[in-house]
Tab-separated table of C-alpha atoms in Angstrom:
chain	number	residue	atom	x	y	z
L	1	MET	CA	-19.251	26.813	64.874
L	2	ALA	CA	-21.075	28.868	62.100
L	3	LEU	CA	-21.593	27.247	58.723
L	4	ASN	CA	-21.498	28.315	55.462
L	5	ASN	CA	-23.936	28.452	52.780
L	6	ARG	CA	-21.166	28.017	50.318
L	7	ILE	CA	-17.506	27.699	49.417
L	8	PHE	CA	-16.013	30.322	46.912
L	9	TYR	CA	-12.738	31.742	45.993
L	10	ALA	CA	-12.552	34.486	48.422
L	11	CYS	CA	-12.947	32.056	51.374
L	12	GLN	CA	-10.304	29.535	50.374
L	13	ALA	CA	-6.406	29.801	50.923
L	14	VAL	CA	-3.642	27.297	50.131
L	15	CYS	CA	-0.191	26.599	52.253
L	16	ILE	CA	2.549	24.588	51.333
L	17	CYS	CA	5.104	23.483	54.005
L	18	LYS	CA	8.191	21.427	53.999
L	19	THR	CA	7.270	18.082	55.615
L	20	GLY	CA	7.066	18.364	59.541
L	21	HIS	CA	6.510	22.309	59.261
L	22	MET	CA	3.561	24.249	59.974
L	23	PRO	CA	1.828	27.307	58.182
L	24	ALA	CA	2.953	29.388	60.717
L	25	ASP	CA	6.665	28.656	60.211
L	26	GLY	CA	6.637	30.591	57.104
L	27	VAL	CA	5.969	34.064	58.938
L	28	ALA	CA	9.594	34.204	59.694
L	29	GLY	CA	11.339	31.539	57.219
L	30	VAL	CA	11.120	29.860	54.345
L	31	ASN	CA	9.454	26.101	55.529
L	32	ALA	CA	5.978	27.432	54.447
L	33	ALA	CA	4.334	29.664	52.151
L	34	MET	CA	1.033	30.844	51.425
L	35	ILE	CA	0.902	30.342	47.766
L	36	LYS	CA	-0.391	33.817	46.126
L	37	GLY	CA	-2.061	34.069	42.842
L	38	VAL	CA	-4.005	30.625	43.196
L	39	GLN	CA	-6.787	30.181	40.460
L	40	SER	CA	-7.892	26.550	41.490
L	41	VAL	CA	-7.169	23.877	44.182
L	42	GLY	CA	-8.565	20.214	43.872
L	43	ILE	CA	-8.256	17.233	46.289
L	44	THR	CA	-9.456	13.722	45.294
L	45	SER	CA	-9.431	10.460	47.456
L	46	ASN	CA	-9.684	7.143	45.802
L	47	PHE	CA	-10.284	4.385	47.820
L	48	THR	CA	-8.658	0.988	46.297
L	49	LEU	CA	-10.678	-2.451	47.083
L	50	ASP	CA	-9.496	-5.686	46.317
L	51	GLN	CA	-11.905	-8.459	45.923
L	52	ALA	CA	-11.688	-12.016	46.794
L	53	PHE	CA	-14.379	-14.951	45.910
L	54	GLU	CA	-14.438	-18.681	46.427
L	55	LEU	CA	-15.755	-21.448	44.557
L	56	GLY	CA	-19.270	-22.865	46.176
L	57	GLN	CA	-20.853	-19.367	46.491
L	58	ILE	CA	-21.796	-16.419	44.651
L	59	GLU	CA	-21.498	-13.820	47.516
L	60	ILE	CA	-18.076	-12.174	47.989
L	61	TYR	CA	-15.767	-13.752	50.248
L	62	GLU	CA	-13.983	-10.627	51.312
L	63	ASN	CA	-13.525	-6.990	50.003
L	64	SER	CA	-10.071	-5.874	51.166
L	65	GLU	CA	-9.112	-2.437	51.451
L	66	GLU	CA	-5.956	-1.344	49.952
L	67	ILE	CA	-4.144	2.097	50.310
L	68	ALA	CA	-6.076	5.132	49.467
L	69	ASP	CA	-4.524	7.471	46.964
L	70	ILE	CA	-4.796	11.025	47.570
L	71	GLU	CA	-4.173	13.565	44.464
L	72	VAL	CA	-4.113	17.594	44.926
L	73	THR	CA	-4.002	19.648	41.933
L	74	ILE	CA	-3.127	23.529	42.486
L	75	GLU	CA	-2.971	26.024	39.729
L	76	LYS	CA	-1.752	29.412	39.857
L	77	VAL	CA	-0.687	32.348	37.765
L	78	ILE	CA	2.899	33.251	37.503
L	79	ASP	CA	3.266	36.523	39.337
L	80	GLY	CA	7.101	36.965	40.553
L	81	ASN	CA	5.721	35.256	43.922
L	82	LYS	CA	6.575	31.801	45.365
L	83	LEU	CA	6.177	29.040	42.552
L	84	ILE	CA	4.299	25.987	43.685
L	85	TYR	CA	7.018	23.486	42.972
L	86	GLY	CA	9.552	25.434	44.549
L	87	ALA	CA	7.560	25.882	47.877
L	88	ALA	CA	6.896	21.771	47.741
L	89	CYS	CA	10.419	20.446	46.824
L	90	GLY	CA	12.626	23.476	48.177
L	91	ASN	CA	15.839	25.281	46.222
L	92	SER	CA	16.540	21.918	44.592
L	93	VAL	CA	14.232	22.594	42.049
L	94	LYS	CA	16.476	25.279	40.673
L	95	THR	CA	19.274	23.353	39.882
L	96	ASP	CA	18.722	19.301	40.288
L	97	MET	CA	15.548	17.350	39.220
L	98	VAL	CA	16.661	14.249	41.045
L	99	ALA	CA	16.976	16.209	44.222
L	100	ALA	CA	13.751	17.936	43.934
L	101	GLY	CA	11.916	14.657	43.027
L	102	LYS	CA	12.635	13.364	46.478
L	103	GLY	CA	11.124	16.455	48.442
L	104	ARG	CA	7.913	16.013	50.115
L	105	ALA	CA	5.491	18.811	51.154
L	106	ASP	CA	2.403	19.242	53.914
L	107	ILE	CA	-0.187	20.908	51.765
L	108	TYR	CA	-2.938	23.010	53.818
L	109	LEU	CA	-6.402	24.148	52.446
L	110	GLY	CA	-7.833	26.717	54.949
L	111	ILE	CA	-11.658	27.136	54.521
L	112	TYR	CA	-12.974	30.346	56.221
L	113	THR	CA	-16.205	32.050	56.354
L	114	ASP	CA	-18.106	33.112	53.325
L	115	GLY	CA	-19.307	36.039	54.955
L	116	ALA	CA	-15.821	37.988	54.907
L	117	SER	CA	-14.062	40.133	52.320
L	118	SER	CA	-10.730	38.375	52.844
L	119	VAL	CA	-9.318	35.292	54.764
L	120	GLY	CA	-6.999	37.612	56.191
L	121	SER	CA	-9.470	39.023	58.746
L	122	THR	CA	-10.829	35.663	60.086
L	123	SER	CA	-9.344	32.229	61.339
L	124	PRO	CA	-10.670	29.241	59.077
L	125	LEU	CA	-13.760	27.393	60.115
L	126	GLN	CA	-12.141	24.020	58.669
L	127	VAL	CA	-8.397	23.085	57.621
L	128	VAL	CA	-7.271	20.114	55.639
L	129	MET	CA	-3.994	18.733	55.368
L	130	CYS	CA	-2.529	16.566	52.820
L	131	SER	CA	0.576	14.770	54.394
L	132	GLY	CA	3.806	14.010	53.112
L	133	MET	CA	2.829	14.699	49.358
L	134	TYR	CA	4.746	14.134	46.457
L	135	VAL	CA	4.980	16.442	43.102
L	136	SER	CA	3.830	14.094	40.584
L	137	SER	CA	3.663	16.501	37.547
L	138	VAL	CA	4.652	19.918	36.830
L	139	SER	CA	3.795	22.313	33.764
L	140	TYR	CA	4.084	26.070	32.715
L	141	THR	CA	2.300	27.587	30.187
L	142	TYR	CA	2.449	31.003	28.507
L	143	PRO	CA	-0.145	31.673	26.137
L	144	SER	CA	-0.975	34.766	23.972
L	145	ASP	CA	-4.701	35.311	25.271
L	146	GLY	CA	-4.344	35.142	29.023
L	147	ASN	CA	-1.998	34.737	32.081
L	148	ALA	CA	0.742	32.418	32.357
L	149	THR	CA	0.080	29.948	34.720
L	150	GLU	CA	1.855	26.957	36.913
L	151	SER	CA	0.093	23.773	37.433
L	152	CYS	CA	1.148	21.093	39.784
L	153	SER	CA	-0.531	17.738	40.699
L	154	PHE	CA	0.694	15.938	44.033
L	155	VAL	CA	0.223	12.446	45.177
L	156	GLY	CA	0.158	10.798	48.741
L	157	ASN	CA	-1.806	8.337	50.867
L	158	ASP	CA	-2.588	11.052	54.025
L	159	LYS	CA	-5.377	13.338	54.517
L	160	PHE	CA	-6.657	14.789	57.687
L	161	TRP	CA	-9.516	17.288	58.418
L	162	THR	CA	-9.458	19.598	61.616
L	163	ASP	CA	-9.236	17.429	64.871
L	164	THR	CA	-9.563	14.165	63.024
L	165	THR	CA	-7.677	11.065	64.553
L	166	ALA	CA	-5.642	8.655	62.378
L	167	GLN	CA	-5.224	5.279	62.849
L	168	TYR	CA	-2.062	3.947	61.401
L	169	ALA	CA	-1.647	-0.206	61.104
L	170	ASP	CA	2.002	-0.412	61.728
L	171	ALA	CA	4.435	0.422	64.284
L	172	LYS	CA	3.755	3.942	64.798
L	173	GLY	CA	0.316	3.045	66.662
L	174	THR	CA	-2.047	5.898	66.993
L	175	ALA	CA	-1.342	9.290	65.770
L	176	ASN	CA	-3.113	12.526	66.263
L	177	PRO	CA	-2.181	14.968	63.567
L	178	SER	CA	-4.413	17.766	65.034
L	179	GLY	CA	-1.418	19.049	66.801
L	180	ASN	CA	0.404	19.904	63.509
L	181	TYR	CA	-2.575	22.187	62.505
L	182	ALA	CA	-2.237	26.023	62.750
L	183	ASN	CA	-4.469	28.420	61.600
L	184	PRO	CA	-2.276	29.673	58.058
L	185	THR	CA	-0.868	32.981	58.777
L	186	THR	CA	-2.258	34.870	55.717
L	187	PRO	CA	-1.146	37.841	53.583
L	188	PHE	CA	-4.314	38.405	52.125
L	189	GLY	CA	-5.699	41.412	53.831
L	190	GLY	CA	-8.568	42.256	51.224
L	191	THR	CA	-6.348	44.632	49.092
L	192	ASP	CA	-3.662	41.960	47.850
L	193	SER	CA	-2.390	42.712	44.439
L	194	SER	CA	0.249	40.761	42.090
L	195	VAL	CA	2.474	43.790	42.116
L	196	THR	CA	2.810	43.705	45.910
L	197	SER	CA	6.514	43.281	47.024
L	198	PRO	CA	7.897	40.666	46.166
L	199	GLY	CA	5.534	40.028	43.299
L	200	SER	CA	6.255	41.875	39.660
L	201	GLY	CA	2.673	41.391	38.219
L	202	LEU	CA	0.838	38.914	36.024
L	203	VAL	CA	2.987	37.648	33.066
L	204	ARG	CA	0.854	37.862	29.917
L	205	ARG	CA	2.027	37.946	26.469
L	206	THR	CA	4.099	41.014	26.605
L	207	ASN	CA	6.003	39.823	29.648
L	208	VAL	CA	7.367	36.691	27.973
L	209	ASP	CA	11.205	37.438	27.444
L	210	ILE	CA	11.224	35.883	23.914
L	211	GLN	CA	14.504	37.850	23.056
L	212	ASN	CA	16.407	36.073	25.980
L	213	CYS	CA	14.736	32.748	25.576
L	214	THR	CA	16.837	30.086	24.213
L	215	LEU	CA	14.528	28.304	21.600
L	216	PRO	CA	15.186	25.695	19.096
L	217	SER	CA	15.905	26.735	15.539
L	218	ALA	CA	12.713	25.138	13.754
L	219	VAL	CA	10.490	27.710	16.336
L	220	LYS	CA	12.479	30.629	14.961
L	221	SER	CA	12.207	29.740	11.116
L	222	GLN	CA	8.888	31.517	10.318
L	223	THR	CA	10.612	34.860	10.225
L	224	GLY	CA	12.892	35.980	12.854
L	225	GLY	CA	15.694	38.979	13.055
L	226	GLY	CA	13.202	41.468	14.695
L	227	THR	CA	14.379	43.611	17.464
L	228	SER	CA	11.713	43.686	19.604
L	229	LYS	CA	10.865	41.281	22.517
L	230	SER	CA	9.054	38.970	20.371
L	231	MET	CA	11.839	38.847	17.801
L	232	SER	CA	9.162	38.564	15.030
L	233	HIS	CA	8.964	34.577	15.690
L	234	HIS	CA	5.248	34.983	15.859
L	235	ILE	CA	5.021	32.388	18.700
L	236	VAL	CA	1.370	32.031	19.696
L	237	SER	CA	1.968	29.972	22.956
L	238	MET	CA	4.531	27.657	24.743
L	239	SER	CA	4.831	25.263	27.397
L	240	ALA	CA	6.877	23.043	29.308
L	241	SER	CA	6.077	19.804	31.458
L	242	THR	CA	7.132	16.975	33.135
L	243	ASP	CA	5.429	13.901	34.793
L	244	PHE	CA	7.212	12.131	37.808
L	245	GLY	CA	5.425	8.899	37.081
L	246	ARG	CA	5.401	8.043	41.162
L	247	GLU	CA	5.449	4.245	42.169
L	248	SER	CA	5.200	3.005	45.656
L	249	ILE	CA	7.507	0.783	47.433
L	250	LEU	CA	5.659	-1.536	49.794
L	251	GLU	CA	7.058	-3.972	52.518
L	252	LEU	CA	5.701	-6.613	54.349
L	253	GLY	CA	4.214	-5.831	57.645
L	254	LYS	CA	3.111	-2.322	56.980
L	255	PHE	CA	-0.090	-1.042	55.453
L	256	GLY	CA	1.179	2.076	53.392
L	257	PRO	CA	4.509	2.462	51.475
L	258	TYR	CA	7.503	3.684	52.767
L	259	HIS	CA	8.443	5.482	49.807
L	260	ARG	CA	6.984	6.869	46.435
L	261	TYR	CA	9.744	7.273	43.997
L	262	ALA	CA	9.799	8.922	41.046
L	263	GLY	CA	10.202	7.032	37.760
L	264	PHE	CA	13.596	7.871	36.345
L	265	PRO	CA	14.017	8.572	33.436
L	266	VAL	CA	11.709	11.034	33.432
L	267	GLU	CA	10.463	12.739	30.245
L	268	VAL	CA	10.245	16.375	29.584
L	269	THR	CA	8.356	17.905	27.038
L	270	SER	CA	7.876	21.205	25.539
L	271	GLU	CA	5.513	22.552	22.737
L	272	PHE	CA	5.283	25.662	20.480
L	273	GLU	CA	2.546	26.995	18.710
L	274	VAL	CA	3.777	29.531	15.939
L	275	THR	CA	1.547	31.469	13.238
L	276	ALA	CA	2.671	29.761	10.230
L	277	THR	CA	4.088	32.036	7.356
L	278	SER	CA	5.842	29.633	5.343
L	279	GLY	CA	5.031	26.147	6.121
L	280	ASP	CA	6.424	24.418	8.833
L	281	LEU	CA	9.736	24.308	7.125
L	282	VAL	CA	10.825	20.679	8.761
L	283	ASN	CA	12.323	18.406	5.987
L	284	VAL	CA	11.777	14.445	6.446
L	285	SER	CA	13.912	11.887	4.738
L	286	GLY	CA	13.446	8.203	5.011
L	287	THR	CA	16.832	7.430	4.244
L	288	HIS	CA	19.007	9.018	7.080
L	289	PRO	CA	18.299	10.462	10.105
L	290	ASN	CA	16.948	13.874	10.423
L	291	LEU	CA	17.017	15.655	13.836
L	292	GLY	CA	20.891	16.028	14.697
L	293	ALA	CA	22.147	16.874	17.806
L	294	GLY	CA	19.996	17.974	20.468
L	295	GLU	CA	19.087	21.688	21.317
L	296	GLN	CA	18.901	24.064	24.143
L	297	ILE	CA	15.756	25.232	25.536
L	298	THR	CA	15.541	27.927	27.938
L	299	LEU	CA	12.266	29.724	28.811
L	300	LYS	CA	12.263	33.398	30.464
L	301	ASP	CA	9.907	35.777	31.602
L	302	ASP	CA	10.116	39.334	33.269
L	303	ALA	CA	8.767	37.931	36.664
L	304	GLY	CA	12.272	36.417	36.750
L	305	THR	CA	11.047	32.862	36.199
L	306	VAL	CA	13.833	30.735	34.278
L	307	ILE	CA	12.825	27.398	32.886
L	308	ASN	CA	16.009	25.356	31.817
L	309	LEU	CA	15.231	22.170	29.720
L	310	GLY	CA	18.805	21.467	29.040
L	311	ALA	CA	20.656	21.351	25.692
L	312	LYS	CA	19.459	17.837	24.657
L	313	ASN	CA	16.145	18.574	23.381
L	314	LYS	CA	14.864	16.940	19.908
L	315	LEU	CA	12.050	17.538	18.162
L	316	SER	CA	9.377	14.463	18.516
L	317	SER	CA	6.384	15.750	16.180
L	318	VAL	CA	5.429	18.940	14.106
L	319	SER	CA	1.868	19.707	13.160
L	320	TYR	CA	0.704	22.007	10.341
L	321	SER	CA	-3.108	22.770	10.555
L	322	GLY	CA	-5.494	25.425	10.293
L	323	GLY	CA	-5.983	27.998	7.397
L	324	ASP	CA	-9.162	26.273	6.266
L	325	THR	CA	-12.467	27.845	4.732
L	326	GLY	CA	-13.696	28.863	8.088
L	327	GLY	CA	-11.179	32.136	7.906
L	328	GLY	CA	-8.554	30.989	10.705
L	329	ASN	CA	-4.891	31.011	10.520
L	330	ALA	CA	-2.490	28.162	9.705
L	331	THR	CA	-0.376	27.151	12.823
L	332	VAL	CA	2.492	25.118	13.276
L	333	THR	CA	3.159	23.071	16.363
L	334	TYR	CA	6.381	22.011	17.452
L	335	SER	CA	6.819	19.560	20.093
L	336	TYR	CA	10.229	18.537	21.817
L	337	SER	CA	11.184	16.267	24.148
L	338	THR	CA	14.140	15.325	26.673
L	339	PHE	CA	14.874	13.698	29.769
L	340	ASN	CA	15.880	14.451	33.240
L	341	ALA	CA	16.261	17.947	32.461
L	342	PHE	CA	13.751	20.178	34.114
L	343	ASN	CA	15.121	23.039	36.454
L	344	VAL	CA	12.974	26.179	37.575
L	345	ASP	CA	14.228	29.521	38.874
L	346	GLY	CA	11.718	31.783	40.275
L	347	GLY	CA	9.854	33.240	42.861
L	348	GLY	CA	12.347	34.012	45.329
L	349	ALA	CA	13.839	31.600	47.790
L	350	TYR	CA	12.574	28.320	49.431
L	351	TRP	CA	13.672	25.778	51.901
């Protein structure tokens, strides 16, 4: 087998499959998706060791191995193509955060020759499969000076390279995951574009649909009342994120966990940076409550992405800064918090 001299962006591709399905299953269905617009991918394996010592000697008595943790992080641009979160957890991400939290995915990273212009013209030299991964955290960021992005991290306990055999210390005995591998069927033919159907093109600041977003009153307080897509709110950036806080359930007689549950209640946060024109305009009293009822937050863009954070968002902090002698502008950052409401629609149909 030929070896690469290096691995760079043009010789890698990521596929996310519903657990138990292979990359080839995405050709005529929704159970697998080659993720387009990926900017970065990382895989970290952490081995946990538990030490025991004894009276009477300085040397370690035993250094026991505990469950290894696998973490995968993927970031992509928002472009109308399938989102990472939806590909991993299915259509439930659009309507039900609890159901989405139970979703599991097999994540494939194909490494191709560094001598080809696109991965669509060749087969991978190596494939790594991270099996049974759970979504750990999700974030969406809309900046004013770059592309809108989606970032997801996954946690699990199984990672296999091509043609490796895994030994499980439980009733399953020996399992060979090589039978689950398939050369990811790729749509990357060398002339791929973000506007290729069904993509809509990259989401940049002009593609954020502020006019149809539902925003808290404080975020709109600087000016407002405009008729353009920006509504003259002077929003510099906005983001929404959540962390499922995964915990393992263990049982006697088995090495690995039988489930990694989401730690509900799960906090959902959003943040808005606004160019200040009149201060932060948030009054605070020490003699009575300040926030009132919660507020609806819904973020939308021209790619069809809709991020619904529900109607119970409350202001958690406001920060006024900048405008110093260095010549910068003053900005206000409004941070909001809610729980268990994080529905994301966009990118088409999922499993």
